[in-house]
Amino acid sequence: MTAPVLGDEIRVDVEPAFREDESAPEEERFVFSYTITVHNHSGHSMQLLARHWKITQSSGETQEVRGKGVVGQQPLIGPGQTFRYTSRAILDGPVGVMEGAFTCVDTATQRPFEVAVAPFRLAGPNQVH
């Protein structure tokens, strides 16, 4: 019997927001915050160990960001729990796209797995959504 893939029971919600107060369009600096909520719908505890983001700028240029954990943490998320954090991305234009994945581990089995984060749009004011 094959063990269930824990990643299938993890959901990631994203809420992006344009940060007009931190942006400087005349300097091609567009700042966005994004709030991530990780929902653990499994019966196992998991730990988020690392992140990988692919950021596509308005210009078409892409940037990859990898690192341990998120916002300085490697959170442990128990069964039925959520973890929420907010971070930022700085783009060279008013529109961009982010997508990525979290590397996690099932704390009971120590089996690593990935949770994909579907592409989400970062769009400043007066942009077509």
Short mmCIF file of N, CA and C in Angstrom, two decimals:
data_model
loop_
_atom_site.label_atom_id
_atom_site.label_comp_id
_atom_site.label_asym_id
_atom_site.label_seq_id
_atom_site.Cartn_x
_atom_site.Cartn_y
_atom_site.Cartn_z
N MET A 1 0.84 -1.18 0.00
CA MET A 1 0.00 0.00 0.00
C MET A 1 0.89 1.25 0.00
N THR A 2 0.59 2.19 -0.84
CA THR A 2 1.35 3.43 -0.93
C THR A 2 0.83 4.42 0.10
N ALA A 3 1.78 5.04 0.80
CA ALA A 3 1.40 6.06 1.79
C ALA A 3 0.84 7.28 1.07
N PRO A 4 -0.16 7.94 1.65
CA PRO A 4 -0.70 9.15 1.02
C PRO A 4 0.36 10.24 0.97
N VAL A 5 0.27 11.06 -0.04
CA VAL A 5 1.19 12.19 -0.17
C VAL A 5 0.65 13.33 0.67
N LEU A 6 1.40 13.67 1.71
CA LEU A 6 0.94 14.71 2.63
C LEU A 6 0.70 16.03 1.91
N GLY A 7 1.53 16.33 0.91
CA GLY A 7 1.40 17.60 0.19
C GLY A 7 0.04 17.81 -0.43
N ASP A 8 -0.68 16.71 -0.73
CA ASP A 8 -2.02 16.83 -1.31
C ASP A 8 -3.03 17.36 -0.30
N GLU A 9 -2.68 17.31 0.98
CA GLU A 9 -3.59 17.73 2.03
C GLU A 9 -3.21 19.10 2.62
N ILE A 10 -2.31 19.77 1.92
CA ILE A 10 -1.86 21.10 2.35
C ILE A 10 -2.37 22.11 1.33
N ARG A 11 -3.02 23.17 1.79
CA ARG A 11 -3.52 24.21 0.88
C ARG A 11 -2.82 25.51 1.20
N VAL A 12 -2.49 26.26 0.13
CA VAL A 12 -1.83 27.55 0.29
C VAL A 12 -2.72 28.63 -0.33
N ASP A 13 -3.08 29.63 0.46
CA ASP A 13 -3.84 30.78 -0.03
C ASP A 13 -2.91 31.99 -0.05
N VAL A 14 -3.08 32.85 -1.07
CA VAL A 14 -2.23 34.03 -1.22
C VAL A 14 -3.10 35.27 -1.38
N GLU A 15 -2.74 36.34 -0.66
CA GLU A 15 -3.43 37.63 -0.77
C GLU A 15 -2.38 38.69 -1.09
N PRO A 16 -2.21 39.04 -2.38
CA PRO A 16 -1.24 40.09 -2.73
C PRO A 16 -1.85 41.48 -2.57
N ALA A 17 -0.97 42.47 -2.34
CA ALA A 17 -1.43 43.86 -2.20
C ALA A 17 -0.33 44.80 -2.68
N PHE A 18 -0.73 45.83 -3.41
CA PHE A 18 0.21 46.86 -3.86
C PHE A 18 0.49 47.80 -2.69
N ARG A 19 1.76 48.13 -2.46
CA ARG A 19 2.17 49.00 -1.35
C ARG A 19 2.54 50.37 -1.92
N GLU A 20 1.52 51.18 -2.17
CA GLU A 20 1.73 52.50 -2.78
C GLU A 20 2.67 53.36 -1.93
N ASP A 21 2.55 53.26 -0.60
CA ASP A 21 3.35 54.08 0.30
C ASP A 21 4.85 53.76 0.22
N GLU A 22 5.21 52.57 -0.26
CA GLU A 22 6.62 52.17 -0.35
C GLU A 22 7.14 52.20 -1.79
N SER A 23 6.25 52.40 -2.74
CA SER A 23 6.62 52.36 -4.15
C SER A 23 7.05 53.73 -4.67
N ALA A 24 7.84 53.70 -5.73
CA ALA A 24 8.28 54.93 -6.39
C ALA A 24 8.26 54.67 -7.89
N PRO A 25 7.08 54.79 -8.52
CA PRO A 25 6.96 54.47 -9.94
C PRO A 25 7.95 55.23 -10.83
N GLU A 26 8.27 56.47 -10.46
CA GLU A 26 9.20 57.26 -11.26
C GLU A 26 10.61 56.66 -11.23
N GLU A 27 10.88 55.81 -10.24
CA GLU A 27 12.17 55.12 -10.13
C GLU A 27 12.05 53.64 -10.52
N GLU A 28 10.92 53.28 -11.13
CA GLU A 28 10.62 51.90 -11.50
C GLU A 28 10.73 50.95 -10.31
N ARG A 29 10.15 51.38 -9.20
CA ARG A 29 10.13 50.59 -7.97
C ARG A 29 8.68 50.41 -7.56
N PHE A 30 8.21 49.17 -7.68
CA PHE A 30 6.84 48.83 -7.35
C PHE A 30 6.88 47.76 -6.26
N VAL A 31 6.40 48.10 -5.07
CA VAL A 31 6.49 47.20 -3.93
C VAL A 31 5.13 46.54 -3.70
N PHE A 32 5.18 45.25 -3.50
CA PHE A 32 3.97 44.46 -3.23
C PHE A 32 4.20 43.66 -1.96
N SER A 33 3.16 43.54 -1.16
CA SER A 33 3.19 42.59 -0.05
C SER A 33 2.34 41.40 -0.49
N TYR A 34 2.63 40.27 0.10
CA TYR A 34 1.78 39.10 -0.14
C TYR A 34 1.67 38.35 1.18
N THR A 35 0.45 38.01 1.51
CA THR A 35 0.19 37.26 2.73
C THR A 35 -0.12 35.82 2.34
N ILE A 36 0.64 34.91 2.91
CA ILE A 36 0.51 33.48 2.62
C ILE A 36 -0.12 32.81 3.83
N THR A 37 -1.12 31.99 3.59
CA THR A 37 -1.70 31.16 4.65
C THR A 37 -1.56 29.71 4.23
N VAL A 38 -0.86 28.93 5.03
CA VAL A 38 -0.67 27.50 4.79
C VAL A 38 -1.64 26.75 5.70
N HIS A 39 -2.52 25.95 5.10
CA HIS A 39 -3.52 25.18 5.83
C HIS A 39 -3.10 23.71 5.83
N ASN A 40 -2.97 23.12 7.00
CA ASN A 40 -2.64 21.70 7.09
C ASN A 40 -3.93 20.92 7.34
N HIS A 41 -4.45 20.31 6.27
CA HIS A 41 -5.69 19.53 6.38
C HIS A 41 -5.41 18.04 6.57
N SER A 42 -4.17 17.70 6.89
CA SER A 42 -3.82 16.30 7.07
C SER A 42 -3.95 15.92 8.55
N GLY A 43 -3.70 14.67 8.83
CA GLY A 43 -3.70 14.19 10.20
C GLY A 43 -2.31 14.15 10.79
N HIS A 44 -1.33 14.78 10.11
CA HIS A 44 0.07 14.76 10.53
C HIS A 44 0.60 16.17 10.74
N SER A 45 1.54 16.31 11.65
CA SER A 45 2.25 17.57 11.77
C SER A 45 3.27 17.67 10.65
N MET A 46 3.52 18.89 10.23
CA MET A 46 4.51 19.13 9.18
C MET A 46 5.34 20.33 9.56
N GLN A 47 6.54 20.39 9.01
CA GLN A 47 7.38 21.56 9.23
C GLN A 47 7.77 22.12 7.88
N LEU A 48 7.63 23.42 7.73
CA LEU A 48 8.02 24.11 6.50
C LEU A 48 9.51 24.44 6.64
N LEU A 49 10.34 23.85 5.77
CA LEU A 49 11.79 23.98 5.89
C LEU A 49 12.39 25.03 4.97
N ALA A 50 11.83 25.16 3.75
CA ALA A 50 12.46 26.05 2.76
C ALA A 50 11.42 26.56 1.78
N ARG A 51 11.83 27.61 1.04
CA ARG A 51 10.95 28.20 0.03
C ARG A 51 11.73 28.37 -1.27
N HIS A 52 11.00 28.37 -2.36
CA HIS A 52 11.56 28.66 -3.68
C HIS A 52 10.52 29.48 -4.44
N TRP A 53 10.90 30.69 -4.82
CA TRP A 53 10.01 31.57 -5.57
C TRP A 53 10.61 31.86 -6.94
N LYS A 54 9.75 31.92 -7.92
CA LYS A 54 10.11 32.41 -9.25
C LYS A 54 9.27 33.67 -9.46
N ILE A 55 9.94 34.80 -9.65
CA ILE A 55 9.26 36.08 -9.81
C ILE A 55 9.48 36.56 -11.24
N THR A 56 8.41 36.80 -11.97
CA THR A 56 8.50 37.31 -13.33
C THR A 56 8.12 38.78 -13.31
N GLN A 57 9.05 39.62 -13.72
CA GLN A 57 8.87 41.07 -13.74
C GLN A 57 8.04 41.50 -14.94
N SER A 58 7.58 42.75 -14.95
CA SER A 58 6.86 43.33 -16.09
C SER A 58 7.69 43.23 -17.36
N SER A 59 9.01 43.37 -17.21
CA SER A 59 9.93 43.35 -18.35
C SER A 59 10.10 41.95 -18.93
N GLY A 60 9.59 40.93 -18.22
CA GLY A 60 9.76 39.55 -18.66
C GLY A 60 10.96 38.88 -17.99
N GLU A 61 11.79 39.68 -17.33
CA GLU A 61 12.94 39.14 -16.61
C GLU A 61 12.45 38.31 -15.43
N THR A 62 13.13 37.18 -15.17
CA THR A 62 12.74 36.35 -14.04
C THR A 62 13.85 36.34 -12.99
N GLN A 63 13.42 36.18 -11.77
CA GLN A 63 14.34 36.11 -10.63
C GLN A 63 13.91 34.90 -9.81
N GLU A 64 14.87 34.14 -9.32
CA GLU A 64 14.57 33.01 -8.45
C GLU A 64 15.11 33.30 -7.06
N VAL A 65 14.30 33.00 -6.06
CA VAL A 65 14.68 33.24 -4.67
C VAL A 65 14.51 31.91 -3.93
N ARG A 66 15.58 31.48 -3.28
CA ARG A 66 15.53 30.26 -2.46
C ARG A 66 16.05 30.59 -1.08
N GLY A 67 15.52 29.92 -0.08
CA GLY A 67 16.03 30.15 1.25
C GLY A 67 15.38 29.22 2.26
N LYS A 68 15.97 29.20 3.43
CA LYS A 68 15.43 28.41 4.53
C LYS A 68 14.18 29.07 5.07
N GLY A 69 13.17 28.27 5.33
CA GLY A 69 11.96 28.74 5.98
C GLY A 69 11.32 29.94 5.32
N VAL A 70 10.53 30.65 6.10
CA VAL A 70 9.85 31.86 5.65
C VAL A 70 9.92 32.89 6.77
N VAL A 71 10.17 34.12 6.45
CA VAL A 71 10.31 35.23 7.40
C VAL A 71 11.09 34.84 8.66
N GLY A 72 12.22 34.15 8.43
CA GLY A 72 13.09 33.78 9.54
C GLY A 72 12.61 32.62 10.40
N GLN A 73 11.59 31.93 9.95
CA GLN A 73 11.03 30.81 10.73
C GLN A 73 10.97 29.54 9.89
N GLN A 74 10.99 28.42 10.56
CA GLN A 74 10.69 27.12 9.95
C GLN A 74 9.53 26.54 10.76
N PRO A 75 8.33 27.05 10.49
CA PRO A 75 7.20 26.75 11.38
C PRO A 75 6.77 25.28 11.37
N LEU A 76 6.37 24.81 12.54
CA LEU A 76 5.75 23.51 12.71
C LEU A 76 4.24 23.75 12.65
N ILE A 77 3.56 23.03 11.76
CA ILE A 77 2.12 23.24 11.57
C ILE A 77 1.41 21.92 11.87
N GLY A 78 0.65 21.90 12.94
CA GLY A 78 -0.02 20.68 13.37
C GLY A 78 -1.25 20.37 12.54
N PRO A 79 -1.82 19.16 12.73
CA PRO A 79 -3.03 18.78 12.01
C PRO A 79 -4.15 19.78 12.25
N GLY A 80 -4.78 20.24 11.18
CA GLY A 80 -5.88 21.19 11.29
C GLY A 80 -5.46 22.63 11.57
N GLN A 81 -4.15 22.89 11.66
CA GLN A 81 -3.68 24.24 11.96
C GLN A 81 -3.32 25.00 10.68
N THR A 82 -3.15 26.31 10.85
CA THR A 82 -2.69 27.16 9.76
C THR A 82 -1.50 27.96 10.23
N PHE A 83 -0.71 28.40 9.27
CA PHE A 83 0.39 29.33 9.54
C PHE A 83 0.27 30.44 8.53
N ARG A 84 0.36 31.69 9.00
CA ARG A 84 0.16 32.85 8.14
C ARG A 84 1.35 33.79 8.31
N TYR A 85 1.84 34.31 7.18
CA TYR A 85 2.92 35.30 7.24
C TYR A 85 2.77 36.26 6.07
N THR A 86 3.42 37.42 6.21
CA THR A 86 3.42 38.42 5.14
C THR A 86 4.86 38.74 4.79
N SER A 87 5.11 38.85 3.48
CA SER A 87 6.43 39.22 3.00
C SER A 87 6.24 40.22 1.86
N ARG A 88 7.35 40.60 1.20
CA ARG A 88 7.31 41.62 0.15
C ARG A 88 8.10 41.20 -1.07
N ALA A 89 7.74 41.79 -2.19
CA ALA A 89 8.50 41.65 -3.43
C ALA A 89 8.58 43.03 -4.07
N ILE A 90 9.73 43.34 -4.63
CA ILE A 90 9.93 44.62 -5.31
C ILE A 90 10.11 44.34 -6.79
N LEU A 91 9.26 44.96 -7.61
CA LEU A 91 9.29 44.75 -9.05
C LEU A 91 9.74 46.01 -9.76
N ASP A 92 10.13 45.84 -11.04
CA ASP A 92 10.57 46.98 -11.86
C ASP A 92 9.42 47.59 -12.66
N GLY A 93 8.25 47.02 -12.53
CA GLY A 93 7.07 47.53 -13.24
C GLY A 93 5.82 47.25 -12.43
N PRO A 94 4.67 47.73 -12.90
CA PRO A 94 3.44 47.65 -12.12
C PRO A 94 2.77 46.28 -12.11
N VAL A 95 3.28 45.33 -12.89
CA VAL A 95 2.65 44.01 -12.97
C VAL A 95 3.73 42.94 -12.93
N GLY A 96 3.43 41.86 -12.25
CA GLY A 96 4.34 40.71 -12.22
C GLY A 96 3.60 39.47 -11.78
N VAL A 97 4.32 38.36 -11.80
CA VAL A 97 3.74 37.09 -11.39
C VAL A 97 4.73 36.37 -10.50
N MET A 98 4.23 35.77 -9.43
CA MET A 98 5.05 34.93 -8.56
C MET A 98 4.46 33.53 -8.52
N GLU A 99 5.34 32.56 -8.42
CA GLU A 99 4.92 31.18 -8.20
C GLU A 99 6.07 30.48 -7.50
N GLY A 100 5.79 29.33 -6.91
CA GLY A 100 6.87 28.67 -6.21
C GLY A 100 6.45 27.41 -5.52
N ALA A 101 7.24 27.06 -4.48
CA ALA A 101 6.98 25.84 -3.73
C ALA A 101 7.63 25.96 -2.35
N PHE A 102 7.04 25.23 -1.43
CA PHE A 102 7.61 25.09 -0.10
C PHE A 102 8.11 23.66 0.05
N THR A 103 9.30 23.51 0.59
CA THR A 103 9.81 22.19 0.93
C THR A 103 9.46 21.95 2.39
N CYS A 104 8.77 20.84 2.64
CA CYS A 104 8.28 20.53 3.98
C CYS A 104 8.71 19.11 4.35
N VAL A 105 8.49 18.77 5.61
CA VAL A 105 8.75 17.41 6.07
C VAL A 105 7.58 16.97 6.96
N ASP A 106 7.16 15.72 6.77
CA ASP A 106 6.18 15.10 7.65
C ASP A 106 6.94 14.74 8.91
N THR A 107 6.60 15.36 10.04
CA THR A 107 7.41 15.18 11.25
C THR A 107 7.31 13.76 11.82
N ALA A 108 6.25 13.02 11.50
CA ALA A 108 6.10 11.65 12.02
C ALA A 108 7.02 10.69 11.28
N THR A 109 7.13 10.86 9.96
CA THR A 109 7.91 9.91 9.14
C THR A 109 9.25 10.48 8.69
N GLN A 110 9.43 11.79 8.86
CA GLN A 110 10.61 12.51 8.36
C GLN A 110 10.72 12.47 6.83
N ARG A 111 9.59 12.18 6.17
CA ARG A 111 9.57 12.17 4.70
C ARG A 111 9.40 13.60 4.19
N PRO A 112 10.32 14.05 3.33
CA PRO A 112 10.18 15.39 2.75
C PRO A 112 9.13 15.38 1.63
N PHE A 113 8.53 16.52 1.40
CA PHE A 113 7.59 16.68 0.30
C PHE A 113 7.53 18.15 -0.08
N GLU A 114 7.02 18.42 -1.27
CA GLU A 114 6.89 19.80 -1.73
C GLU A 114 5.43 20.17 -1.85
N VAL A 115 5.15 21.43 -1.55
CA VAL A 115 3.81 22.00 -1.71
C VAL A 115 3.94 23.13 -2.73
N ALA A 116 3.30 22.97 -3.87
CA ALA A 116 3.36 23.99 -4.92
C ALA A 116 2.51 25.20 -4.55
N VAL A 117 2.99 26.38 -4.92
CA VAL A 117 2.21 27.60 -4.78
C VAL A 117 1.88 28.05 -6.20
N ALA A 118 0.61 28.00 -6.54
CA ALA A 118 0.16 28.34 -7.89
C ALA A 118 0.54 29.79 -8.23
N PRO A 119 0.75 30.08 -9.50
CA PRO A 119 1.09 31.46 -9.90
C PRO A 119 0.02 32.44 -9.40
N PHE A 120 0.50 33.58 -8.90
CA PHE A 120 -0.42 34.65 -8.51
C PHE A 120 0.12 35.97 -9.05
N ARG A 121 -0.81 36.87 -9.35
CA ARG A 121 -0.51 38.12 -10.03
C ARG A 121 -0.29 39.25 -9.02
N LEU A 122 0.73 40.02 -9.29
CA LEU A 122 0.98 41.25 -8.54
C LEU A 122 0.66 42.39 -9.51
N ALA A 123 -0.29 43.23 -9.17
CA ALA A 123 -0.71 44.29 -10.08
C ALA A 123 -0.94 45.58 -9.31
N GLY A 124 -0.32 46.65 -9.77
CA GLY A 124 -0.49 47.96 -9.17
C GLY A 124 -1.81 48.59 -9.56
N PRO A 125 -2.05 49.81 -9.14
CA PRO A 125 -3.30 50.49 -9.44
C PRO A 125 -3.46 50.73 -10.93
N ASN A 126 -4.69 50.73 -11.37
CA ASN A 126 -5.05 51.00 -12.78
C ASN A 126 -4.50 49.96 -13.74
N GLN A 127 -4.21 48.76 -13.24
CA GLN A 127 -3.78 47.67 -14.11
C GLN A 127 -4.96 46.74 -14.32
N VAL A 128 -5.04 46.11 -15.47
CA VAL A 128 -6.12 45.18 -15.73
C VAL A 128 -5.86 43.93 -14.89
N HIS A 129 -6.86 43.52 -14.13
CA HIS A 129 -6.71 42.36 -13.25
C HIS A 129 -7.26 41.13 -13.91
#
